[in-house]
Amino acid sequence: MLPVIRIGPAAMQSSALALIAALWLGAFVAEREFKRRGLHGDDAWNSVAIAIAVTLVTARLVYVAQNLDTYADAWIEIFAPVPGTLALEFGAVFGILAILGYFQHRRLDFKRVADALAPGALVACAIIAIGQFLSGDAFGTPAELPWSIVLWGAARHPVQLYDAFATLIGLAIIRRARAGLIALTALAWYSAARLFVDGFRADAAFLPGGYRTSQVIALAILLIALALIARKGESNVQVNQIQTNDQRTSG
Amino acid sequence: MRKWYAIILLTALLGGAWIYATRIPLEPTLAAGAQPRANFPAPAFALTALDGSPMSSDGLRGQVVLVNFWATWCVPCRTEMPVLQSVYAERRAEDFTVIAINVAEDPDTIAPFVKEFNLTFPILLDRDTAVAKTFNVNGIPASFFIDRAGIIRAVYLGAMSRAYVESQVAPLLERR
């Protein structure tokens, strides 16, 4: 575990460094994919920058709204650079909506853009998982296995590495996916991976009965992604049949 | 399309079964013993205060405690000290306390600092950094919010704002 990386007198949290690396490398991969698909590379960087800005601002505003009494006496603290005072789960929703708004504004084909963003998103997820491994976050349940890691007083599943490994396999899988289905395949694979891997996670949000919230959400997203893939696949088959019939008729 | 219906149904069944099979008791971390991490019991400590009196974590049970590791040379520590003092003064009557553990400095260095900021909460001396090591403190300031049962509920590295401290302390004080 390496929660803090020291460079000279400065001490930096490895999870924060991993997040920065994930965003940068994710955007870099997305830029390359955008260019490869005939889109503007700048749109990749712009969408990531807009997502970060909107996520941070709205996450802070939601946090302020949740703690209005506290901020009423010290409104200047709304601008305090304290990462703990962010409602990130809400901010992320607004960040995604902002990206969709940007694509709409730029009149970009959503399916094409989503396909181009998918590899970068998976790369970012893998780096974040490695950052969690370094910081000791998102740790696993106790297990006596040859590959267990000793963390927080017990030998545990290295779930962060399972997560990173599964995400990297996802990168290989989406290379074989058809255009138009790449983003959905990535979403389905990542959801399936989280559904499985989080079964070994101890540091999680729980629903009554000890069910992990992340697994329930992952299963719901997986089913939606599969339904969309099925619909898309079916419509492709129908288009192919119509084209074949047209060719026969004209022949 | 039938093939896809079958795949989706099978995924739902297997996924639901996996979620059910891998459910675990709430707060599974408590069994692992004391660790300097959220949702684990806080490590025990016994130190001498700046005024020479002994103080241990055992005597704090039943209170909401903010354990803060700091030093006089640390700029972010100077930034957040007025915040800690203000919340302590306001919440002291509600069974809230701040335990400020100074890392590796001598009393002669600490005393002027305490006077400058009018600090009234207990200042403990961790001269050999043994307690800082037990709490895995790799940088200061580092803060641990501990509930009435002695369980760490939040860990924060860096200077905290008043809003952050309040948002962590208030829910812990409401829990009985």
mmCIF file of C-alpha atoms in Angstrom, chain B:
data_model
loop_
_atom_site.group_PDB
_atom_site.id
_atom_site.type_symbol
_atom_site.label_atom_id
_atom_site.label_comp_id
_atom_site.label_asym_id
_atom_site.label_seq_id
_atom_site.Cartn_x
_atom_site.Cartn_y
_atom_site.Cartn_z
ATOM 1 C CA MET B 1 -34.812 -12.103 -30.558
ATOM 2 C CA ARG B 2 -35.824 -15.154 -28.483
ATOM 3 C CA LYS B 3 -32.164 -15.950 -27.947
ATOM 4 C CA TRP B 4 -31.676 -12.484 -26.447
ATOM 5 C CA TYR B 5 -34.707 -12.806 -24.180
ATOM 6 C CA ALA B 6 -33.189 -16.039 -22.856
ATOM 7 C CA ILE B 7 -29.769 -14.380 -22.331
ATOM 8 C CA ILE B 8 -31.300 -11.394 -20.495
ATOM 9 C CA LEU B 9 -33.493 -13.634 -18.305
ATOM 10 C CA LEU B 10 -30.550 -15.913 -17.489
ATOM 11 C CA THR B 11 -28.355 -12.886 -16.668
ATOM 12 C CA ALA B 12 -31.056 -11.512 -14.336
ATOM 13 C CA LEU B 13 -31.376 -14.861 -12.549
ATOM 14 C CA LEU B 14 -27.641 -15.533 -12.235
ATOM 15 C CA GLY B 15 -26.907 -11.903 -11.283
ATOM 16 C CA GLY B 16 -29.619 -11.904 -8.618
ATOM 17 C CA ALA B 17 -28.351 -15.221 -7.260
ATOM 18 C CA TRP B 18 -24.762 -13.873 -7.132
ATOM 19 C CA ILE B 19 -25.878 -10.725 -5.262
ATOM 20 C CA TYR B 20 -27.779 -12.924 -2.801
ATOM 21 C CA ALA B 21 -24.901 -15.386 -2.374
ATOM 22 C CA THR B 22 -22.282 -12.687 -1.772
ATOM 23 C CA ARG B 23 -24.281 -10.497 0.646
ATOM 24 C CA ILE B 24 -22.416 -9.864 3.890
ATOM 25 C CA PRO B 25 -23.331 -8.577 7.350
ATOM 26 C CA LEU B 26 -23.572 -4.810 7.683
ATOM 27 C CA GLU B 27 -20.343 -3.255 8.993
ATOM 28 C CA PRO B 28 -18.189 -6.335 8.169
ATOM 29 C CA THR B 29 -15.029 -4.383 8.998
ATOM 30 C CA LEU B 30 -15.696 -4.279 12.745
ATOM 31 C CA ALA B 31 -14.546 -7.870 13.169
ATOM 32 C CA ALA B 32 -11.073 -7.061 11.842
ATOM 33 C CA GLY B 33 -10.104 -5.086 14.959
ATOM 34 C CA ALA B 34 -8.721 -1.573 15.337
ATOM 35 C CA GLN B 35 -7.471 0.087 12.148
ATOM 36 C CA PRO B 36 -6.970 3.769 11.220
ATOM 37 C CA ARG B 37 -9.691 3.595 8.613
ATOM 38 C CA ALA B 38 -13.373 4.586 8.337
ATOM 39 C CA ASN B 39 -15.781 1.975 9.774
ATOM 40 C CA PHE B 40 -13.084 0.239 11.843
ATOM 41 C CA PRO B 41 -12.665 0.600 15.629
ATOM 42 C CA ALA B 42 -10.164 3.403 16.330
ATOM 43 C CA PRO B 43 -6.710 2.362 17.580
ATOM 44 C CA ALA B 44 -6.196 2.921 21.308
ATOM 45 C CA PHE B 45 -3.677 5.475 22.564
ATOM 46 C CA ALA B 46 -2.340 6.818 25.860
ATOM 47 C CA LEU B 47 -0.285 10.029 25.875
ATOM 48 C CA THR B 48 0.703 12.915 28.106
ATOM 49 C CA ALA B 49 -1.074 16.240 27.623
ATOM 50 C CA LEU B 50 0.724 19.585 27.312
ATOM 51 C CA ASP B 51 -0.192 20.343 30.937
ATOM 52 C CA GLY B 52 1.488 17.095 32.038
ATOM 53 C CA SER B 53 -1.671 15.111 32.759
ATOM 54 C CA PRO B 54 -2.054 11.581 31.337
ATOM 55 C CA MET B 55 -4.841 10.953 28.841
ATOM 56 C CA SER B 56 -6.030 7.801 27.079
ATOM 57 C CA SER B 57 -8.613 6.915 24.462
ATOM 58 C CA ASP B 58 -10.452 4.713 26.995
ATOM 59 C CA GLY B 59 -11.655 7.821 28.816
ATOM 60 C CA LEU B 60 -13.225 9.207 25.636
ATOM 61 C CA ARG B 61 -15.779 6.444 25.059
ATOM 62 C CA GLY B 62 -19.326 7.842 24.869
ATOM 63 C CA GLN B 63 -18.131 11.096 23.288
ATOM 64 C CA VAL B 64 -17.822 12.115 19.653
ATOM 65 C CA VAL B 65 -14.091 12.696 19.168
ATOM 66 C CA LEU B 66 -12.096 14.478 16.497
ATOM 67 C CA VAL B 67 -8.492 13.267 16.681
ATOM 68 C CA ASN B 68 -6.269 15.709 14.804
ATOM 69 C CA PHE B 69 -2.543 15.175 14.115
ATOM 70 C CA TRP B 70 -0.627 18.434 13.675
ATOM 71 C CA ALA B 71 2.625 20.353 14.152
ATOM 72 C CA THR B 72 3.456 24.049 14.605
ATOM 73 C CA TRP B 73 5.496 24.220 11.365
ATOM 74 C CA CYS B 74 2.631 22.864 9.263
ATOM 75 C CA VAL B 75 0.872 25.697 7.372
ATOM 76 C CA PRO B 76 -2.442 23.860 6.718
ATOM 77 C CA CYS B 77 -2.525 22.983 10.451
ATOM 78 C CA ARG B 78 -2.355 26.707 11.283
ATOM 79 C CA THR B 79 -5.192 27.306 8.804
ATOM 80 C CA GLU B 80 -7.553 24.806 10.379
ATOM 81 C CA MET B 81 -6.784 25.365 14.090
ATOM 82 C CA PRO B 82 -9.276 28.293 14.444
ATOM 83 C CA VAL B 83 -11.934 26.044 12.845
ATOM 84 C CA LEU B 84 -11.264 23.252 15.346
ATOM 85 C CA GLN B 85 -11.338 25.683 18.273
ATOM 86 C CA SER B 86 -14.574 27.272 17.081
ATOM 87 C CA VAL B 87 -16.440 23.957 16.616
ATOM 88 C CA TYR B 88 -15.045 22.645 19.918
ATOM 89 C CA ALA B 89 -16.236 25.739 21.825
ATOM 90 C CA GLU B 90 -19.656 25.544 20.224
ATOM 91 C CA ARG B 91 -20.201 21.781 20.602
ATOM 92 C CA ARG B 92 -18.343 21.033 23.838
ATOM 93 C CA ALA B 93 -21.561 20.842 25.865
ATOM 94 C CA GLU B 94 -22.910 18.188 23.465
ATOM 95 C CA ASP B 95 -20.257 15.565 24.327
ATOM 96 C CA PHE B 96 -17.952 16.556 21.502
ATOM 97 C CA THR B 97 -14.219 16.920 21.974
ATOM 98 C CA VAL B 98 -11.139 17.607 19.910
ATOM 99 C CA ILE B 99 -7.931 15.762 20.731
ATOM 100 C CA ALA B 100 -5.045 17.497 19.007
ATOM 101 C CA ILE B 101 -2.018 15.197 18.906
ATOM 102 C CA ASN B 102 1.188 17.094 18.221
ATOM 103 C CA VAL B 103 3.701 15.080 16.225
ATOM 104 C CA ALA B 104 7.314 15.046 17.445
ATOM 105 C CA GLU B 105 7.651 18.552 18.904
ATOM 106 C CA ASP B 106 8.644 19.643 22.395
ATOM 107 C CA PRO B 107 6.355 21.546 24.817
ATOM 108 C CA ASP B 108 8.405 24.748 24.549
ATOM 109 C CA THR B 109 7.677 24.920 20.810
ATOM 110 C CA ILE B 110 4.004 24.057 21.207
ATOM 111 C CA ALA B 111 3.066 26.382 24.098
ATOM 112 C CA PRO B 112 3.384 29.715 22.184
ATOM 113 C CA PHE B 113 1.321 28.253 19.324
ATOM 114 C CA VAL B 114 -1.455 27.192 21.711
ATOM 115 C CA LYS B 115 -1.440 30.647 23.275
ATOM 116 C CA GLU B 116 -1.506 32.394 19.868
ATOM 117 C CA PHE B 117 -4.635 30.512 18.774
ATOM 118 C CA ASN B 118 -6.277 30.411 22.255
ATOM 119 C CA LEU B 119 -6.712 26.645 22.007
ATOM 120 C CA THR B 120 -8.743 25.201 24.887
ATOM 121 C CA PHE B 121 -9.046 21.563 23.768
ATOM 122 C CA PRO B 122 -6.557 18.927 24.998
ATOM 123 C CA ILE B 123 -3.148 18.972 23.285
ATOM 124 C CA LEU B 124 -1.352 15.614 23.521
ATOM 125 C CA LEU B 125 2.357 15.039 22.928
ATOM 126 C CA ASP B 126 3.406 12.243 20.569
ATOM 127 C CA ARG B 127 7.135 12.872 20.936
ATOM 128 C CA ASP B 128 8.295 9.545 19.456
ATOM 129 C CA THR B 129 5.515 9.534 16.752
ATOM 130 C CA ALA B 130 4.373 6.091 17.946
ATOM 131 C CA VAL B 131 0.674 7.055 17.929
ATOM 132 C CA ALA B 132 1.011 8.780 14.546
ATOM 133 C CA LYS B 133 2.455 5.517 13.196
ATOM 134 C CA THR B 134 -0.428 3.523 14.742
ATOM 135 C CA PHE B 135 -2.847 5.828 12.901
ATOM 136 C CA ASN B 136 -0.838 5.453 9.623
ATOM 137 C CA VAL B 137 -0.291 9.208 9.483
ATOM 138 C CA ASN B 138 1.848 9.891 6.394
ATOM 139 C CA GLY B 139 1.205 13.626 6.236
ATOM 140 C CA ILE B 140 -0.338 16.309 8.431
ATOM 141 C CA PRO B 141 -2.863 17.587 9.201
ATOM 142 C CA ALA B 142 -4.717 14.283 9.414
ATOM 143 C CA SER B 143 -8.093 14.045 11.127
ATOM 144 C CA PHE B 144 -10.157 11.097 12.379
ATOM 145 C CA PHE B 145 -13.844 11.482 13.302
ATOM 146 C CA ILE B 146 -14.750 8.875 15.930
ATOM 147 C CA ASP B 147 -18.307 8.105 17.082
ATOM 148 C CA ARG B 148 -19.540 7.421 20.615
ATOM 149 C CA ALA B 149 -18.835 3.678 20.235
ATOM 150 C CA GLY B 150 -15.194 4.288 19.292
ATOM 151 C CA ILE B 151 -15.671 3.565 15.568
ATOM 152 C CA ILE B 152 -13.883 5.811 13.061
ATOM 153 C CA ARG B 153 -16.538 7.282 10.750
ATOM 154 C CA ALA B 154 -14.426 9.546 8.542
ATOM 155 C CA VAL B 155 -10.752 10.224 7.821
ATOM 156 C CA TYR B 156 -9.546 13.461 6.257
ATOM 157 C CA LEU B 157 -6.060 14.430 5.092
ATOM 158 C CA GLY B 158 -5.373 18.156 4.700
ATOM 159 C CA ALA B 159 -6.867 21.351 6.100
ATOM 160 C CA MET B 160 -10.598 21.130 6.801
ATOM 161 C CA SER B 161 -13.171 23.877 6.430
ATOM 162 C CA ARG B 162 -15.689 24.590 9.179
ATOM 163 C CA ALA B 163 -18.457 23.314 6.905
ATOM 164 C CA TYR B 164 -16.702 19.967 6.514
ATOM 165 C CA VAL B 165 -16.093 19.534 10.249
ATOM 166 C CA GLU B 166 -19.707 20.465 11.037
ATOM 167 C CA SER B 167 -21.077 18.107 8.387
ATOM 168 C CA GLN B 168 -19.131 15.212 9.937
ATOM 169 C CA VAL B 169 -19.700 16.016 13.606
ATOM 170 C CA ALA B 170 -23.411 16.919 13.560
ATOM 171 C CA PRO B 171 -24.698 13.478 12.384
ATOM 172 C CA LEU B 172 -22.434 11.688 14.879
ATOM 173 C CA LEU B 173 -23.787 13.798 17.746
ATOM 174 C CA GLU B 174 -27.364 13.032 16.681
ATOM 175 C CA ARG B 175 -26.717 9.271 16.938
ATOM 176 C CA ARG B 176 -27.264 7.975 20.459
#
